[in-house]
Coordinates of C-alpha atoms in Angstrom, one line a residue:
Chain Z
M327 CA 66.9 60.5 81.7
R328 CA 70.0 59.0 80.1
P329 CA 72.6 60.1 82.8
L330 CA 70.4 58.4 85.4
I331 CA 70.3 55.0 84.1
G332 CA 73.9 55.0 83.7
L333 CA 74.0 56.2 87.4
V334 CA 72.0 53.3 88.3
L335 CA 74.2 51.1 86.4
A336 CA 77.5 51.9 87.6
L337 CA 75.9 51.4 91.4
L338 CA 74.7 48.0 90.2
A339 CA 78.1 47.3 89.1
A340 CA 79.9 48.8 92.4
L341 CA 77.4 46.6 94.5
A342 CA 78.3 43.4 92.2
L343 CA 82.1 44.2 91.8
P344 CA 83.3 42.7 95.5
F345 CA 82.3 39.2 93.9
A346 CA 84.7 39.4 90.9
V347 CA 87.5 41.6 92.2
Y348 CA 89.6 41.3 95.3
P349 CA 87.4 44.1 97.7
F350 CA 90.2 45.5 99.5
F351 CA 91.5 46.7 96.4
L352 CA 88.3 48.1 95.5
M353 CA 88.0 49.8 99.1
K354 CA 91.6 51.2 98.7
G355 CA 90.2 52.6 95.3
L356 CA 87.6 54.1 97.0
C357 CA 89.1 55.7 99.6
F358 CA 91.6 57.7 97.3
G359 CA 88.8 58.1 94.8
L360 CA 86.9 59.9 97.5
F361 CA 90.1 61.7 98.7
A362 CA 90.7 62.8 94.7
V363 CA 86.8 64.1 94.5
S364 CA 87.1 66.6 97.9
F365 CA 90.5 67.6 96.3
N366 CA 88.9 68.4 93.0
L367 CA 86.4 70.4 94.8
L368 CA 89.3 72.7 95.2
L369 CA 91.4 72.1 92.4
G370 CA 89.0 71.7 89.4
Y371 CA 86.2 74.0 90.6
T372 CA 87.4 76.5 92.7
G373 CA 91.0 77.1 91.0
L374 CA 93.1 76.4 94.0
L375 CA 95.9 74.1 94.0
S376 CA 96.6 72.6 97.6
F377 CA 99.4 70.7 97.5
G378 CA 99.0 69.6 101.3
H379 CA 95.9 67.6 101.2
A380 CA 97.8 64.7 102.7
A381 CA 97.8 66.7 106.3
F382 CA 93.9 66.0 106.4
F383 CA 93.9 62.7 105.1
G384 CA 96.7 61.5 106.8
F385 CA 95.8 63.3 110.6
A386 CA 92.2 62.1 110.3
A387 CA 93.5 58.8 109.8
Y388 CA 95.3 58.9 113.1
V389 CA 92.7 60.5 114.9
S390 CA 90.3 58.0 113.8
G391 CA 92.6 55.3 114.7
H392 CA 93.6 56.8 118.2
V393 CA 90.0 56.8 118.8
M394 CA 88.9 53.5 117.8
K395 CA 92.0 51.9 119.5
Q396 CA 92.6 53.9 122.6
W397 CA 89.3 54.8 123.3
G398 CA 87.5 51.8 122.0
L399 CA 84.9 54.0 120.5
G400 CA 82.6 52.4 117.3
P401 CA 83.7 53.0 113.9
E402 CA 81.1 55.8 113.4
L403 CA 82.7 58.0 116.2
G404 CA 85.9 57.7 114.8
I405 CA 85.2 58.7 111.4
A406 CA 83.3 61.3 112.8
S407 CA 86.1 62.6 114.9
G408 CA 88.5 62.2 112.3
V409 CA 86.1 64.2 110.0
A410 CA 85.7 66.8 112.9
V411 CA 89.6 67.2 113.6
A412 CA 90.2 67.7 109.7
A413 CA 87.3 70.2 109.4
V414 CA 89.3 72.5 112.3
M415 CA 92.4 72.1 110.5
G416 CA 90.8 73.0 107.1
L417 CA 89.4 76.4 108.9
L418 CA 93.0 77.2 110.2
F419 CA 94.8 76.3 107.1
G420 CA 92.5 77.7 104.8
L421 CA 92.3 81.2 107.0
L422 CA 96.4 81.1 106.5
A423 CA 96.5 79.9 103.1
I424 CA 93.5 82.1 101.6
R425 CA 95.9 84.9 102.4
R426 CA 97.8 83.9 99.4
Q427 CA 97.0 83.8 95.9
G428 CA 97.8 81.1 92.9
I429 CA 101.6 79.6 93.4
Y430 CA 102.0 81.0 96.8
F431 CA 98.8 79.4 97.9
A432 CA 100.1 76.1 96.9
M433 CA 103.5 76.6 98.6
V434 CA 101.9 77.5 101.6
T435 CA 99.8 74.7 101.7
L436 CA 102.5 72.4 101.0
A437 CA 104.8 74.0 104.3
L438 CA 101.5 73.6 106.4
A439 CA 101.4 70.0 105.8
Q440 CA 105.2 69.3 106.2
M441 CA 104.4 71.3 109.5
V442 CA 101.8 68.6 110.0
Y443 CA 104.0 65.7 109.2
F444 CA 106.8 66.7 111.4
F445 CA 104.3 67.1 114.4
C446 CA 103.2 63.4 113.5
V447 CA 107.0 62.0 113.6
Q448 CA 107.4 63.5 117.3
A449 CA 103.8 63.1 118.7
P450 CA 103.8 60.3 120.7
F451 CA 100.0 59.4 119.9
T452 CA 101.1 58.6 116.3
H453 CA 104.0 56.3 117.5
G454 CA 106.2 57.3 114.9
E455 CA 107.8 55.1 112.5
D456 CA 105.6 52.3 113.4
G457 CA 102.3 54.5 112.9
I458 CA 99.2 53.0 114.9
Q459 CA 98.8 49.4 113.9
A460 CA 95.8 46.7 114.0
I461 CA 93.1 48.7 114.9
P462 CA 90.2 47.2 115.6
R463 CA 87.3 47.6 112.9
G464 CA 84.5 46.9 115.6
K465 CA 80.6 47.0 115.0
L466 CA 78.8 49.7 112.9
F467 CA 76.4 51.3 115.1
G468 CA 77.3 48.3 117.3
L469 CA 75.0 45.9 115.1
V470 CA 77.1 45.4 112.0
P471 CA 80.7 43.3 112.6
L472 CA 83.0 44.8 110.0
D473 CA 85.5 42.3 110.2
N474 CA 83.1 40.8 107.6
M475 CA 85.1 41.8 104.5
Y476 CA 81.7 42.2 102.4
A477 CA 79.6 44.4 105.5
L478 CA 83.4 46.5 105.1
Y479 CA 82.9 46.9 101.7
Y480 CA 79.3 48.2 101.4
T481 CA 80.0 50.5 104.3
V482 CA 82.6 51.9 102.4
L483 CA 81.0 52.1 99.4
A484 CA 78.2 53.7 101.5
I485 CA 80.8 56.8 102.6
F486 CA 82.0 57.0 99.2
C487 CA 78.5 57.7 97.7
L488 CA 77.7 60.0 100.5
G489 CA 81.1 61.9 99.8
V490 CA 80.6 62.3 96.1
W491 CA 77.1 63.2 96.5
V492 CA 78.1 65.9 99.0
V493 CA 80.3 67.3 96.1
W494 CA 78.0 66.7 93.7
R495 CA 75.2 68.8 95.7
A496 CA 77.9 71.5 96.3
I497 CA 79.2 72.1 93.2
H498 CA 75.5 71.8 91.3
S499 CA 74.4 74.7 93.8
P500 CA 74.5 78.6 93.8
F501 CA 77.5 78.1 95.9
G502 CA 79.3 76.0 93.4
Q503 CA 78.6 78.5 90.8
V504 CA 80.1 81.1 92.6
L505 CA 83.3 78.9 93.3
K506 CA 83.3 78.6 89.3
A507 CA 82.9 82.1 88.9
I508 CA 86.3 82.3 91.5
R509 CA 88.2 80.1 89.5
E510 CA 87.1 82.1 86.0
N511 CA 87.3 85.1 87.2
E512 CA 88.2 86.2 91.0
A513 CA 88.3 89.7 90.5
R514 CA 85.1 89.7 88.7
A515 CA 83.4 87.4 91.2
T516 CA 84.6 90.2 94.1
S517 CA 83.3 93.3 91.8
L518 CA 79.6 91.3 91.5
G519 CA 79.5 91.5 95.2
Y520 CA 80.8 88.2 96.3
R521 CA 83.2 88.2 99.3
T522 CA 85.4 85.3 97.3
E523 CA 87.3 84.7 100.5
H524 CA 84.4 83.6 102.6
F525 CA 83.7 81.5 99.6
K526 CA 87.0 79.9 99.1
L527 CA 87.4 79.1 102.8
A528 CA 83.9 77.2 102.7
A529 CA 85.3 75.5 99.7
F530 CA 88.6 74.7 101.8
V531 CA 87.1 73.2 104.7
L532 CA 84.4 71.2 103.1
S533 CA 87.2 69.6 100.8
A534 CA 89.5 69.4 104.0
S535 CA 86.5 67.5 105.8
L536 CA 86.1 65.1 103.0
A537 CA 89.4 64.5 102.7
G538 CA 89.3 63.5 106.4
L539 CA 86.4 61.2 105.9
A540 CA 88.5 59.6 103.1
G541 CA 91.4 58.9 105.2
A542 CA 89.2 57.8 108.4
T543 CA 87.4 55.5 106.2
K544 CA 91.1 54.3 105.0
T545 CA 92.0 53.5 108.5
L546 CA 88.9 52.0 108.9
V547 CA 89.5 49.6 105.8
F548 CA 93.5 48.8 106.2
Q549 CA 93.5 48.7 110.2
L550 CA 97.0 51.5 110.0
A551 CA 97.8 55.0 110.2
S552 CA 101.0 56.1 109.3
L553 CA 103.6 58.4 108.3
T554 CA 102.9 58.0 104.5
D555 CA 99.4 59.2 105.1
V556 CA 100.6 62.5 105.9
D557 CA 103.7 62.6 103.7
W558 CA 103.8 65.2 100.8
H559 CA 104.3 62.2 98.2
T560 CA 100.6 61.3 99.5
S561 CA 99.9 65.1 98.8
G562 CA 101.3 64.8 95.2
E563 CA 99.3 61.4 94.5
V564 CA 96.4 63.0 95.0
V565 CA 97.0 65.9 92.7
L566 CA 98.0 63.6 90.2
M567 CA 95.3 61.1 90.5
T568 CA 93.0 64.3 89.9
L569 CA 94.9 65.5 87.2
L570 CA 94.9 62.1 85.0
G571 CA 91.3 61.7 85.9
G572 CA 90.1 65.2 84.7
M573 CA 90.4 68.1 87.1
G574 CA 86.6 69.9 86.8
T575 CA 84.8 66.4 86.1
P576 CA 82.5 65.0 88.6
L577 CA 84.1 61.5 88.3
G578 CA 87.3 62.3 86.5
P579 CA 89.1 61.9 89.9
V580 CA 87.7 58.6 90.9
V581 CA 88.6 57.0 87.6
G582 CA 92.3 58.7 88.3
A583 CA 92.6 57.2 91.6
F584 CA 91.9 53.9 90.5
F585 CA 94.5 54.3 87.7
V586 CA 97.0 55.2 90.6
V587 CA 96.0 52.5 93.0
T588 CA 96.2 49.8 90.1
L589 CA 99.6 50.9 89.2
E590 CA 101.2 50.8 92.7
N591 CA 99.6 47.3 93.2
Y592 CA 101.6 46.1 90.2
L593 CA 104.8 48.0 91.1
A594 CA 104.6 47.7 94.5
E595 CA 107.7 45.4 94.8
V596 CA 109.9 47.2 92.5
G597 CA 111.4 49.7 94.8
A598 CA 111.4 53.5 93.4
W599 CA 109.7 52.6 89.7
V600 CA 106.4 53.9 91.4
T601 CA 107.9 57.5 91.9
I602 CA 109.4 57.3 88.5
I603 CA 106.4 56.3 86.6
Q604 CA 104.3 58.7 88.6
G605 CA 106.7 61.4 87.7
F606 CA 106.3 60.7 83.8
I607 CA 102.6 60.6 84.2
F608 CA 102.9 64.4 85.7
V609 CA 104.8 65.6 82.8
L610 CA 102.8 63.5 80.0
V611 CA 99.7 64.7 81.5
V612 CA 100.5 68.5 81.6
T613 CA 102.4 68.8 78.5
L614 CA 100.0 66.4 76.3
F615 CA 96.5 66.2 77.8
R616 CA 95.4 68.7 80.1
R617 CA 91.8 67.7 80.6
G618 CA 92.8 64.3 82.0
L619 CA 91.4 60.9 80.8
V620 CA 87.7 61.7 81.7
G621 CA 88.0 65.1 80.0
E622 CA 89.6 64.6 77.0
A623 CA 86.9 61.9 76.5
L624 CA 83.9 64.0 77.0
A625 CA 85.8 66.7 74.9
Y626 CA 86.1 64.0 72.4
W627 CA 82.2 62.7 72.7
T628 CA 80.7 66.2 72.4
K629 CA 82.8 67.4 69.2
H630 CA 82.0 64.0 67.9
S631 CA 78.0 64.2 68.5
R632 CA 78.5 68.0 67.5
N633 CA 79.4 67.1 64.0
R634 CA 77.5 64.3 63.9
S635 CA 74.3 66.9 64.2
R636 CA 75.9 69.4 62.1
S637 CA 76.1 67.1 59.2
G638 CA 72.8 66.0 59.7
A639 CA 71.7 69.4 59.3
S640 CA 73.6 70.4 56.1
L641 CA 72.3 67.5 54.3
P642 CA 69.7 69.5 52.5
S643 CA 72.1 71.6 51.1
P644 CA 74.1 70.0 48.0
S645 CA 76.0 72.9 47.1
A646 CA 79.4 73.5 48.1
Chain Q
M470 CA 132.9 75.8 131.0
I471 CA 131.7 79.3 129.6
T472 CA 127.9 79.1 129.7
L473 CA 125.3 81.7 127.9
F474 CA 121.6 81.7 129.4
G475 CA 122.6 78.6 130.9
Y476 CA 123.7 76.5 128.0
P477 CA 127.3 75.9 127.4
I478 CA 128.4 78.3 125.0
Q479 CA 130.3 75.5 123.0
A480 CA 127.3 73.7 122.2
L481 CA 125.3 77.3 121.6
M482 CA 127.8 78.4 119.2
G483 CA 128.1 74.9 117.5
Q484 CA 124.3 75.2 116.5
L485 CA 124.4 78.7 115.1
L486 CA 127.3 77.3 112.8
L487 CA 124.8 74.9 111.7
G488 CA 122.1 77.0 111.3
L489 CA 123.9 79.7 109.6
I490 CA 125.1 76.9 107.4
N491 CA 121.8 75.6 106.7
G492 CA 120.5 79.3 106.2
A493 CA 123.4 79.3 103.5
F494 CA 122.0 76.6 101.7
Y495 CA 117.8 78.6 102.3
A496 CA 119.6 81.9 100.5
V497 CA 121.0 79.9 97.5
L498 CA 118.3 77.9 97.1
S499 CA 115.8 80.6 97.4
L500 CA 117.9 83.0 95.3
G501 CA 117.5 80.6 92.6
L502 CA 113.7 79.9 92.9
A503 CA 113.0 83.9 93.1
L504 CA 115.2 84.6 89.5
I505 CA 113.7 81.5 87.6
F506 CA 110.1 82.8 88.9
G507 CA 110.8 86.0 88.1
L508 CA 111.0 85.7 84.5
L509 CA 109.4 82.4 84.0
N510 CA 106.4 82.8 86.4
I511 CA 107.3 79.1 87.2
I512 CA 107.7 78.2 90.8
N513 CA 110.8 75.5 89.7
F514 CA 109.9 72.4 92.4
A515 CA 112.8 70.4 90.6
H516 CA 114.9 73.2 92.3
G517 CA 115.6 70.3 95.2
A518 CA 116.3 67.7 92.7
Q519 CA 118.6 69.9 91.2
Y520 CA 120.7 70.3 94.0
M521 CA 120.4 66.7 94.9
M522 CA 122.1 66.3 91.5
G523 CA 124.7 68.6 92.1
A524 CA 125.7 67.0 94.8
F525 CA 125.7 63.3 93.3
V526 CA 127.7 64.5 90.3
A527 CA 130.4 65.4 92.6
W528 CA 130.4 62.5 94.4
L529 CA 130.2 60.3 91.4
L530 CA 132.9 62.5 89.6
L531 CA 135.3 61.7 92.6
T532 CA 134.0 58.1 92.8
Y533 CA 134.2 57.2 89.2
A534 CA 136.8 59.5 87.5
G535 CA 138.9 60.5 90.5
I536 CA 137.8 64.6 90.0
N537 CA 138.3 66.6 93.4
F538 CA 136.0 68.7 94.9
W539 CA 137.4 72.0 93.5
L540 CA 137.1 70.9 90.0
S541 CA 133.6 69.4 90.8
L542 CA 132.4 72.8 92.1
I543 CA 133.1 74.1 88.5
L544 CA 131.8 70.9 86.8
A545 CA 128.5 69.8 88.8
P546 CA 127.0 73.5 87.9
L547 CA 128.0 73.6 84.4
A548 CA 126.5 70.2 83.9
L549 CA 123.5 71.3 85.9
G550 CA 123.6 74.5 84.0
L551 CA 122.8 72.3 80.8
F552 CA 120.4 70.4 81.7
G553 CA 118.5 72.9 83.1
M554 CA 118.6 74.6 79.6
A555 CA 117.3 71.5 77.8
L556 CA 114.9 71.3 80.2
E557 CA 113.4 74.5 79.7
R558 CA 113.7 74.1 75.9
L559 CA 112.0 70.5 75.8
L560 CA 109.4 71.1 78.2
L561 CA 109.0 74.0 80.1
R562 CA 108.7 76.1 77.0
R563 CA 105.4 74.6 76.1
L564 CA 103.5 76.0 79.5
Y565 CA 104.3 79.7 79.4
K566 CA 100.8 80.7 78.0
L567 CA 99.1 78.5 80.5
D568 CA 98.2 79.0 84.3
P569 CA 101.6 78.9 86.6
L570 CA 100.0 76.3 88.1
Y571 CA 101.1 73.8 85.4
G572 CA 104.8 74.8 85.8
L573 CA 104.4 73.9 89.4
L574 CA 102.9 70.4 88.3
L575 CA 105.5 69.6 85.7
T576 CA 108.4 70.8 87.9
F577 CA 107.1 68.6 90.4
G578 CA 106.7 65.6 88.0
L579 CA 110.3 66.1 87.0
A580 CA 111.5 66.2 90.4
L581 CA 110.1 62.8 91.0
I582 CA 111.6 61.1 88.2
I583 CA 114.4 62.5 89.3
E584 CA 114.2 61.3 92.8
G585 CA 113.5 58.2 92.0
A586 CA 116.1 57.6 89.3
F587 CA 118.8 58.2 92.0
R588 CA 116.4 56.1 94.9
Q589 CA 116.6 53.3 92.3
A590 CA 119.8 53.5 91.3
Y591 CA 121.7 54.1 94.7
G592 CA 119.1 53.5 98.0
V593 CA 118.3 55.7 100.4
S594 CA 121.4 55.4 102.7
G595 CA 123.4 58.0 101.4
Q596 CA 127.4 58.5 100.4
A597 CA 129.9 59.9 102.3
Y598 CA 131.8 63.0 100.8
Q599 CA 135.2 63.8 102.4
V600 CA 135.8 67.3 103.0
P601 CA 138.5 68.6 100.6
K602 CA 142.2 68.2 101.6
L603 CA 142.9 71.9 101.9
L604 CA 140.0 72.5 104.3
Q605 CA 140.5 70.1 106.8
G606 CA 140.5 70.8 110.3
G607 CA 139.5 73.8 112.3
I608 CA 140.5 77.0 114.3
N609 CA 140.1 76.6 117.8
L610 CA 138.6 80.4 118.6
G611 CA 138.8 80.1 122.5
F612 CA 134.9 79.8 123.1
M613 CA 134.1 77.8 119.9
Y614 CA 136.1 75.3 117.7
L615 CA 135.7 76.2 113.9
P616 CA 135.7 73.8 111.1
L617 CA 137.3 75.5 108.1
Y618 CA 135.1 74.0 105.9
R619 CA 131.7 75.0 107.6
A620 CA 133.0 78.5 107.2
A621 CA 134.2 78.4 103.9
V622 CA 130.4 77.5 103.2
V623 CA 129.4 80.3 104.7
V624 CA 131.5 82.4 103.1
V625 CA 131.1 81.2 99.7
S626 CA 127.8 81.2 100.0
L627 CA 127.5 84.8 101.0
V628 CA 130.0 85.9 97.8
I629 CA 128.0 83.9 95.5
C630 CA 124.5 85.7 96.5
L631 CA 126.4 89.1 96.6
A632 CA 128.0 88.4 92.9
T633 CA 124.4 87.3 91.5
W634 CA 123.1 90.4 93.3
L635 CA 125.8 92.7 91.9
A636 CA 125.4 90.9 88.5
I637 CA 121.8 91.7 88.3
E638 CA 121.6 95.0 89.8
K639 CA 125.0 96.6 88.2
T640 CA 125.0 94.9 84.5
K641 CA 123.9 95.5 81.2
L642 CA 122.7 91.9 81.4
G643 CA 121.1 92.2 84.8
A644 CA 119.3 95.1 83.6
L645 CA 117.8 93.7 80.6
L646 CA 117.0 90.6 82.9
R647 CA 115.3 93.1 85.3
A648 CA 113.1 94.6 82.2
A649 CA 112.0 91.4 81.2
T650 CA 110.8 90.5 84.2
E651 CA 108.7 93.4 84.1
N652 CA 107.6 93.3 80.7
P653 CA 109.3 90.5 78.4
A654 CA 107.1 91.8 75.0
L655 CA 108.6 95.2 75.1
V656 CA 112.0 94.2 75.7
Q657 CA 111.5 91.7 73.1
A658 CA 110.4 94.7 71.2
F659 CA 114.0 96.5 71.7
G660 CA 115.6 93.5 69.8
V661 CA 116.7 91.7 72.7
N662 CA 116.2 87.8 72.5
V663 CA 114.3 87.1 75.4
P664 CA 113.4 83.4 74.7
V665 CA 117.4 82.9 75.1
L666 CA 117.6 84.9 78.3
V667 CA 114.6 82.9 79.9
T668 CA 116.6 79.7 78.7
G669 CA 119.7 81.2 80.3
T670 CA 118.3 82.2 83.7
Y671 CA 116.4 78.7 84.2
G672 CA 120.1 77.4 83.0
F673 CA 121.4 79.7 85.9
G674 CA 119.1 78.7 88.5
A675 CA 119.7 75.1 87.9
A676 CA 123.2 75.6 88.0
L677 CA 123.0 77.5 91.5
A678 CA 121.0 74.7 92.8
G679 CA 123.8 72.3 91.4
F680 CA 126.7 74.7 93.2
A681 CA 124.9 74.5 96.4
G682 CA 124.4 70.7 96.1
V683 CA 128.5 70.1 95.7
L684 CA 128.8 72.4 98.9
A685 CA 126.6 70.3 100.5
A686 CA 128.1 67.2 99.9
P687 CA 130.9 67.2 102.5
V688 CA 128.4 68.6 104.9
Y689 CA 125.7 66.5 104.9
S690 CA 125.5 63.0 103.4
V691 CA 125.2 62.3 99.5
N692 CA 121.2 61.3 99.6
P693 CA 118.5 61.1 96.7
L694 CA 116.2 62.5 99.3
M695 CA 118.3 65.6 100.4
G696 CA 116.7 67.8 97.9
S697 CA 112.8 66.9 98.6
N698 CA 114.0 67.6 102.1
I699 CA 115.4 71.1 101.5
I700 CA 112.7 72.3 98.9
I701 CA 109.5 72.7 101.1
V702 CA 111.6 74.6 104.0
V703 CA 112.9 76.6 101.0
F704 CA 109.3 77.2 99.6
A705 CA 108.2 78.6 103.6
V706 CA 111.6 80.5 103.3
V707 CA 110.2 82.1 100.0
V708 CA 106.8 82.6 101.4
I709 CA 108.3 84.3 104.3
G710 CA 110.6 86.6 102.2
G711 CA 108.4 87.3 99.4
M712 CA 110.3 86.9 96.3
G713 CA 110.2 90.5 95.6
S714 CA 113.6 91.5 96.4
I715 CA 117.1 89.4 95.9
L716 CA 118.8 90.8 98.9
G717 CA 115.5 90.2 101.1
S718 CA 115.6 86.5 100.3
V719 CA 119.5 86.1 101.2
L720 CA 118.5 88.0 104.5
T721 CA 115.6 85.6 105.2
G722 CA 117.3 82.7 104.3
F723 CA 120.5 83.1 106.9
G724 CA 118.1 84.4 109.0
L725 CA 115.9 81.5 109.3
G726 CA 118.9 79.5 109.3
L727 CA 120.0 81.1 112.3
I728 CA 116.8 81.1 114.2
E729 CA 116.4 77.1 113.5
G730 CA 120.0 76.4 114.8
L731 CA 118.8 78.8 118.3
T732 CA 115.8 76.5 118.3
K733 CA 117.4 73.3 118.3
V734 CA 119.3 74.4 121.5
F735 CA 116.2 76.0 123.5
Y736 CA 113.5 73.8 122.2
P737 CA 114.8 71.1 119.8
E738 CA 111.4 69.3 119.8
A739 CA 110.4 72.6 117.5
S740 CA 113.1 72.7 115.4
S741 CA 111.9 71.1 112.5
T742 CA 108.7 73.0 112.4
V743 CA 109.7 76.6 113.6
I744 CA 110.1 77.9 110.2
F745 CA 106.9 77.0 109.1
V746 CA 105.5 78.4 112.0
I747 CA 107.0 81.6 111.4
M748 CA 105.6 81.4 107.9
A749 CA 102.1 81.3 109.8
I750 CA 102.7 84.4 111.5
V751 CA 104.2 86.2 108.9
L752 CA 101.1 85.4 107.1
L753 CA 98.7 86.8 109.4
L754 CA 100.9 89.9 110.0
K755 CA 102.3 90.5 106.4
P756 CA 100.6 88.7 104.0
A757 CA 102.8 89.8 101.3
G758 CA 106.1 88.1 102.9
L759 CA 108.7 90.6 104.7
F760 CA 110.5 92.1 101.5
G761 CA 107.1 91.0 98.9
R762 CA 106.0 93.7 96.6
T763 CA 102.8 92.2 95.9
A764 CA 100.2 89.4 97.6

């Protein structure tokens, strides 16, 4: 029962928060939170390190921006087309990348994402260094004008919840169990009769689509799609968010995303310091707390409650 | 004007030479990556940053101490080697028992710190570095003008690659290195100090990257972003070649540089993506890479 109460409380807080905190900051956090959650499906639950997730995030941002601005379609169609393109890209990249394992998988995804980056630098529809600017937000289903900050916030919150729910369903299904088996020991999963490539590919496509959803939503919020979104730094950022929050924990990446977004907000004025501090966080997390903020907190919590119950059980025996 | 396939031969040869130079850097950098990966099982994301540092050390030495190119060619790799060994001792060493992905993440973080620090200090506009006096000018070969320095870069890179190959295949130390790559525990049992070997290898890899950086300084401008720009391409080169064989990675590096140069002549729009496209094709046809042993 307790997790349910927590969930309801969190939802209430999310509904009330825009009246206390600047909504655009919250929306940025939600978009990157969803991005990190989608990434975590691969890294945390399947054990695949994609170093090119910015390709899906950023290209979906471009596609939905183009659809909404040049074709004049509504936000729901804009986002849907971004997700669809990201899914197709995920399928193509996934087919290539899962042919190699481990460290090579990371290098292949990074290289493919760099290809997308160079494509975006040259393709006319992305407008090069300028990016697609002043993208109209339009009306959701032709009814709700999204230029209203609160309408926009609740739309973004709904999209975020939908994305997180999809990932939650995926990891708590038999499909998710197979993914975890692949993470723990792929050879054994294969020997049990699972076509692990199919599962890895499905996870990759799902993750890419949700990363696309996050990117398209980001376009809707900031009315901008630019080269920063497809840059390898963005790929690195989502790795950092997931790692810092705690990979393999359902909501750790969201915590990590809000942490990194806050950091960027405060350090935006001081040049390359964001990059330097992000680098230090990487080094710290990898060397000192690999379970991430949420992961370490959970580990502490379980250890603590176990100790308490153990000491309670040992009370009747006085002798040492 | 002489033409070949409808293209002026001067331009064609110029681009081929530029491709060969890029290829030389791909070769030296992927060689270092392969060496480090063989023994440490870590993909050194900081390799690009170390290459950039090499170029910057040369530029700093010249600007603030008046130390010329030739001395920098020795001092910068030495500095980078020491820096690399310190990194290995202090940080990388903690990760050997973990999944190799953590090594990639740690070195990625290091690359961010290094790149960010140099960007903070020197901006992104890039600093010019003069070609050393001895190698200024060029020779007119009739069909093309050959700048001396650029020719020297290709030759020196080839020599370095060959020397490394010889050292690994033909010397006692190289034999130990290969044995430790196969089975470090066994080599340790024979009384070889494997941890020192590992530290030395990482230092050598970093020194190699620094050496390439010094060579690159007069060709490109010395820029904090030069490392991250090249390292991703080098990753693709490594995926294409596979890290199983040293000569293989050298050959792949030069070959891909040439292909990139040719693409610049015949279809310039694709010149920045051609290596990634080749990587995709190789993954489809021969997933282990051209010279790779295991997938």
